[in-house]
CSV table of C-alpha atoms in Angstrom, one decimal:
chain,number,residue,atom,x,y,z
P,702,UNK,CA,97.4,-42.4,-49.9
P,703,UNK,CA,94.1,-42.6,-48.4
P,704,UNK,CA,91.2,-41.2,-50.3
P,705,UNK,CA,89.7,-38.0,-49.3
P,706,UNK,CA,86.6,-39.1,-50.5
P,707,UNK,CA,84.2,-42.1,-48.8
P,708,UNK,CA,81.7,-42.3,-46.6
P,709,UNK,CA,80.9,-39.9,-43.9
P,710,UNK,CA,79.9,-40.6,-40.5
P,711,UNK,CA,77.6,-37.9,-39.0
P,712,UNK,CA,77.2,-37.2,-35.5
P,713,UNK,CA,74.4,-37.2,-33.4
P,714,UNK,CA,71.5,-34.4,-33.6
P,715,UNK,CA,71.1,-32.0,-31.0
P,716,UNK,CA,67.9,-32.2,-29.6
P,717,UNK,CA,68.2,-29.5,-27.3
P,718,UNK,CA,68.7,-26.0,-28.1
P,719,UNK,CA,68.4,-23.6,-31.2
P,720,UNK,CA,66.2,-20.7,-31.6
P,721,UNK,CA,62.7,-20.7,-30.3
P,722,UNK,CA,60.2,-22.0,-33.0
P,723,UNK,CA,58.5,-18.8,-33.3
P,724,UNK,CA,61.3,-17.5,-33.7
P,725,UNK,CA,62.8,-19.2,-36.4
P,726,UNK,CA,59.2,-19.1,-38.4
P,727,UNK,CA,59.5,-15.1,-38.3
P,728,UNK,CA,62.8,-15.2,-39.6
P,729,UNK,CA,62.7,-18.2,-42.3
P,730,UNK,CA,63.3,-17.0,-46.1
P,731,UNK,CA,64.8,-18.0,-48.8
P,732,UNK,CA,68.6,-16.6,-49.4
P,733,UNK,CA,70.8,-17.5,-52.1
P,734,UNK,CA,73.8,-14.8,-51.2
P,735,UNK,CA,76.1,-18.0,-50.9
P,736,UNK,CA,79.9,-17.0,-49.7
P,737,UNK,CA,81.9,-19.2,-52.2
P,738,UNK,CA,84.3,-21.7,-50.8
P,739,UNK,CA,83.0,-21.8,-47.6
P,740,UNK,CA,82.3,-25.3,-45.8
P,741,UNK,CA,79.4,-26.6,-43.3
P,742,UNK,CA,81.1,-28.3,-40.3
P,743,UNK,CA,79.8,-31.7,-39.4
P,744,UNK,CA,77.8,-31.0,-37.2
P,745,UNK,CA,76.1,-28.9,-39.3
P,746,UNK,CA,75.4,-31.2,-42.2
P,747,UNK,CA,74.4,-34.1,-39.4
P,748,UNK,CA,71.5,-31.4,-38.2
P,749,UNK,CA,70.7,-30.3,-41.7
P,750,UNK,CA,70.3,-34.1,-42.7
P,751,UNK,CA,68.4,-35.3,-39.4
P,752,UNK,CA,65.8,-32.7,-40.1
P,753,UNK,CA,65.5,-33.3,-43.6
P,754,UNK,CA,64.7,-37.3,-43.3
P,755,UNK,CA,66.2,-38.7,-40.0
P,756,UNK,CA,64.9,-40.8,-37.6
P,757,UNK,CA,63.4,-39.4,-34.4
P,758,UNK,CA,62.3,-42.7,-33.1
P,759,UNK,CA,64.2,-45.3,-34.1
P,760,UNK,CA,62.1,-48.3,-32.4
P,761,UNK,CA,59.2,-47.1,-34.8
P,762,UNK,CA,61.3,-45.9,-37.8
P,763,UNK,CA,59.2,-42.9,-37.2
P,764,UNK,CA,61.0,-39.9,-39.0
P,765,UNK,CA,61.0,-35.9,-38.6
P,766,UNK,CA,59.1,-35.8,-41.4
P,767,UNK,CA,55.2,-36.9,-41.9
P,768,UNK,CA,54.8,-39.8,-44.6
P,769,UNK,CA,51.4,-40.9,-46.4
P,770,UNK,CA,51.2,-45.1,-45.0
P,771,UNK,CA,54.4,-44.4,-43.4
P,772,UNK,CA,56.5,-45.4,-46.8
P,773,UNK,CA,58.9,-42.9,-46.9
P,774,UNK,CA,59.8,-42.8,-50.4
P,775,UNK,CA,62.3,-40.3,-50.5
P,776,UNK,CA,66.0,-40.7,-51.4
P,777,UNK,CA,67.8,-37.9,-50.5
P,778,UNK,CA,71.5,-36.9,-52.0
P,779,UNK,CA,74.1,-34.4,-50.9
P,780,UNK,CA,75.8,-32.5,-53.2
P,781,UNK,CA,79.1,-31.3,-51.6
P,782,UNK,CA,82.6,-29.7,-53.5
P,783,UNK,CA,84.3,-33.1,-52.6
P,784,UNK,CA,81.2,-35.3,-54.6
P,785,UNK,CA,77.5,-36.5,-54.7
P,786,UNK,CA,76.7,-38.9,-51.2
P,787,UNK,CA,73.5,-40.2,-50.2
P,788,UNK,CA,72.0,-39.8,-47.1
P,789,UNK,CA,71.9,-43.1,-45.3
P,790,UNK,CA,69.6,-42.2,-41.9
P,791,UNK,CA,69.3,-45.5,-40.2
P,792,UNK,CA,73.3,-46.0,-40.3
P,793,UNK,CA,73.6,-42.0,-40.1
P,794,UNK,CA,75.8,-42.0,-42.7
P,795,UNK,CA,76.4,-40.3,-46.1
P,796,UNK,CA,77.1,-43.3,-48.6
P,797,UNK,CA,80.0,-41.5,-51.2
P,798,UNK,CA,78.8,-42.3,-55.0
P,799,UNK,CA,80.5,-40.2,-57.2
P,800,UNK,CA,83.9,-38.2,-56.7
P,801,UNK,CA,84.4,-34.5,-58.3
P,802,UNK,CA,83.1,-31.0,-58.0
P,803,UNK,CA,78.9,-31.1,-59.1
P,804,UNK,CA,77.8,-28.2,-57.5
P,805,UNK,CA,77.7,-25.5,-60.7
P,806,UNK,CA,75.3,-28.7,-62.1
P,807,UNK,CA,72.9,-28.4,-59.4
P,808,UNK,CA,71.6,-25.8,-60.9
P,809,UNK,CA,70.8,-23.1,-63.9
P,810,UNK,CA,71.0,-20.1,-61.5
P,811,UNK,CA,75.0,-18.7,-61.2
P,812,UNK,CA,74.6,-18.6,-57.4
P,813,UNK,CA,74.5,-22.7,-57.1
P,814,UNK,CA,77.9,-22.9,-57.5
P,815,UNK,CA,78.8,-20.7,-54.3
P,816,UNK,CA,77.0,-22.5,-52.0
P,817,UNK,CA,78.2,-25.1,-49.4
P,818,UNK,CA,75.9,-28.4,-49.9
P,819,UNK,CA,72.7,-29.0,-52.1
P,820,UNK,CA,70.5,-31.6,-51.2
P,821,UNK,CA,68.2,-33.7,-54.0
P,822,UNK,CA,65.1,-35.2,-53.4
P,823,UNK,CA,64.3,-38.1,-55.5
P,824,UNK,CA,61.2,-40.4,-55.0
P,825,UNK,CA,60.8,-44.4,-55.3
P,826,UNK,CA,56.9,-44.4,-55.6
P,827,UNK,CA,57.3,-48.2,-56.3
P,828,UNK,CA,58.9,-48.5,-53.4
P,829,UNK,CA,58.2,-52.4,-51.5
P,830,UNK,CA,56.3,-52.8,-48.3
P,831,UNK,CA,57.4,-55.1,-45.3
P,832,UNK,CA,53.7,-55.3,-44.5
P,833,UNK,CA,51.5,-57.3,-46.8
P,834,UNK,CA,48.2,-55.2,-45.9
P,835,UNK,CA,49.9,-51.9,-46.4
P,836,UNK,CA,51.6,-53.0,-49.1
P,837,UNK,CA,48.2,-53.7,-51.0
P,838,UNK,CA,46.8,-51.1,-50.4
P,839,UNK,CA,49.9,-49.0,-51.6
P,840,UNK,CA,50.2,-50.8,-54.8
P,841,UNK,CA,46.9,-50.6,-55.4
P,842,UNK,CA,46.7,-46.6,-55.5
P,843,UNK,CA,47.2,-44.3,-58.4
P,844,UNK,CA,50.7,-43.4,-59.1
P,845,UNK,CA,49.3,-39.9,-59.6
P,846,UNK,CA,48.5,-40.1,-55.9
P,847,UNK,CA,51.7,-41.4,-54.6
P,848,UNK,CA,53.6,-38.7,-56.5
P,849,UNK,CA,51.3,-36.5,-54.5
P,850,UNK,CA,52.4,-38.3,-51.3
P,851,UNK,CA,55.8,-37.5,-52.0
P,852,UNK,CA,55.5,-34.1,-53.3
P,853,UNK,CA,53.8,-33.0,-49.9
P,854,UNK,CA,56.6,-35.0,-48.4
P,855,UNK,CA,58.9,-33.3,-49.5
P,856,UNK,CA,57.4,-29.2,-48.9
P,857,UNK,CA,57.6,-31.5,-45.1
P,858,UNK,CA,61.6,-31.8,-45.6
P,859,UNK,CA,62.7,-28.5,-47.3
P,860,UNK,CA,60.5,-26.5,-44.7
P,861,UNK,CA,62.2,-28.3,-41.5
P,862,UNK,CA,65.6,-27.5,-43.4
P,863,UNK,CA,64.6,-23.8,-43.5
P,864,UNK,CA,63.7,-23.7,-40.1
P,865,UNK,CA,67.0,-25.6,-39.0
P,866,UNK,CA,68.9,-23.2,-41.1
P,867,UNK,CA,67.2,-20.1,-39.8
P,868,UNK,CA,68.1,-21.3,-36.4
P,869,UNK,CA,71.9,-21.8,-37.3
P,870,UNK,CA,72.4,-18.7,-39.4
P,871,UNK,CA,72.3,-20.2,-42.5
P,872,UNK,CA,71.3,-19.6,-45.7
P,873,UNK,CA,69.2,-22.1,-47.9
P,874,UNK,CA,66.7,-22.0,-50.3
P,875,UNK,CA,64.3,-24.3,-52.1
P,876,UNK,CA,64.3,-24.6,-56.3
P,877,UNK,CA,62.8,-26.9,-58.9
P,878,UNK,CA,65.0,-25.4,-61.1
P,879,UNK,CA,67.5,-28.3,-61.6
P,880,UNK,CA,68.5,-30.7,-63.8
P,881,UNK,CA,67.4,-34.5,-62.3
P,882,UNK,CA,67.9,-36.1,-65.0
P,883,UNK,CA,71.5,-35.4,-65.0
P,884,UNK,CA,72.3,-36.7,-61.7
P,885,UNK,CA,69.7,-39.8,-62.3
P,886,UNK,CA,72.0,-40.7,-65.2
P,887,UNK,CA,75.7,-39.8,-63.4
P,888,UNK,CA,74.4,-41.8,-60.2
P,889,UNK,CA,72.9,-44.6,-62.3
P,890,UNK,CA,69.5,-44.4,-60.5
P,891,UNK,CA,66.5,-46.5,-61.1
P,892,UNK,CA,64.3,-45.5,-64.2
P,893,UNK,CA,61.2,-45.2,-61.4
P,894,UNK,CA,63.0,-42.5,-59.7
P,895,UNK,CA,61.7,-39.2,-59.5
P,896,UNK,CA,63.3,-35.9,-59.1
P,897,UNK,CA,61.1,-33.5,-57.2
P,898,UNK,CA,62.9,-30.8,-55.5
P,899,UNK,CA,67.0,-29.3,-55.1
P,900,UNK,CA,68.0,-27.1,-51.9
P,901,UNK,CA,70.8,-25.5,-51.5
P,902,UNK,CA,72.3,-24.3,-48.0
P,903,UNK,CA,75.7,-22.3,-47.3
P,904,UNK,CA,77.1,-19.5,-45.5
């Protein structure tokens, strides 16, 4: 029998559409009233996803998300009831790591466990340059600094999320609350990876 668990192709953004920005910045908030046991279509996680860290010019790598030197140090994972994938943006994929039901660990609140997908943002602040001269320069800054990079990074990602959610009905919301360190050790992450943020979307 074939595995209901592997890698998931996502579909193409919409880049037309949605509520008007204005809009969608009046009505943003946090919500954590979660139905249980309801699913995100694809489509759905595809959007949530492209916001959060895809590619909106591919010829430049350029991303829907600003970057301090253009590094892009975020790893993003999704958290669905099937098992833990991580987002893959220049194949458009989610890459499936680890099989079984994590959502009640993404979080101490009770609510976590209701809600459809929780994304987590880890950074690699040691990540390597292509470019020699940026790379320099990158190396050569503070680590302090490039956690700051990546912090502001990453208010960047969850905010687009909100805005995407607020446009498709959905309900999300943003919380440090989370335990990184247990996901670093299940996924078997690098020891310079960084947990930041969790955020948690459903229906």
């Amino acid at each position: 029998m074939e595995s209901d668990f592997k890698d998931i192709k996502l579909l193409e953004p919409r880049i037309e559409g949605g509520m008007p920005l204005f809009q969608a910045l009046h009505c943003r908030k946090s919500n954590k009233d979660y139905t249980p046991n309801k699913e995100l279509s694809l489509q759905q996680i595809s959007e949530i996803l492209y916001c959060a860290y895809g590619f909106n010019d591919p010829k430049t790598e350029h991303r829907t998300v600003a970057s301090g030197m253009t590094v892009f140090p975020l790893q993003v994972y999704a958290v669905l009831p099937k098992g833990i994938y991580h987002y893959e943006p220049k194949e458009n994929i989610l890459k499936a790591l680890k099989k079984g039901d994590y959502m009640e660990k993404t979080g101490r609140q009770n609510f976590v466990k209701n809600a459809s997908m929780t994304l987590l943002f880890y950074s690699d602040t040691d990540k390597k340059l292509d470019n020699e001269m940026r790379r320099k320069f990158y190396e050569g800054t503070p680590k302090e600094e490039r956690n700051q990079w990546a912090d502001i990074e990453v208010g960047f990602s969850c905010q687009n999320i909100y805005l995407c959610c607020t446009s498709e009905n959905l309900k999300t919301c943003v919380r440090a609350w989370c335990d990184g360190e247990f996901f670093k050790k299940e996924l078997g992450l690098p020891d310079n990876y960084r947990f930041i943020l969790a955020q948690s979307i459903g229906l």
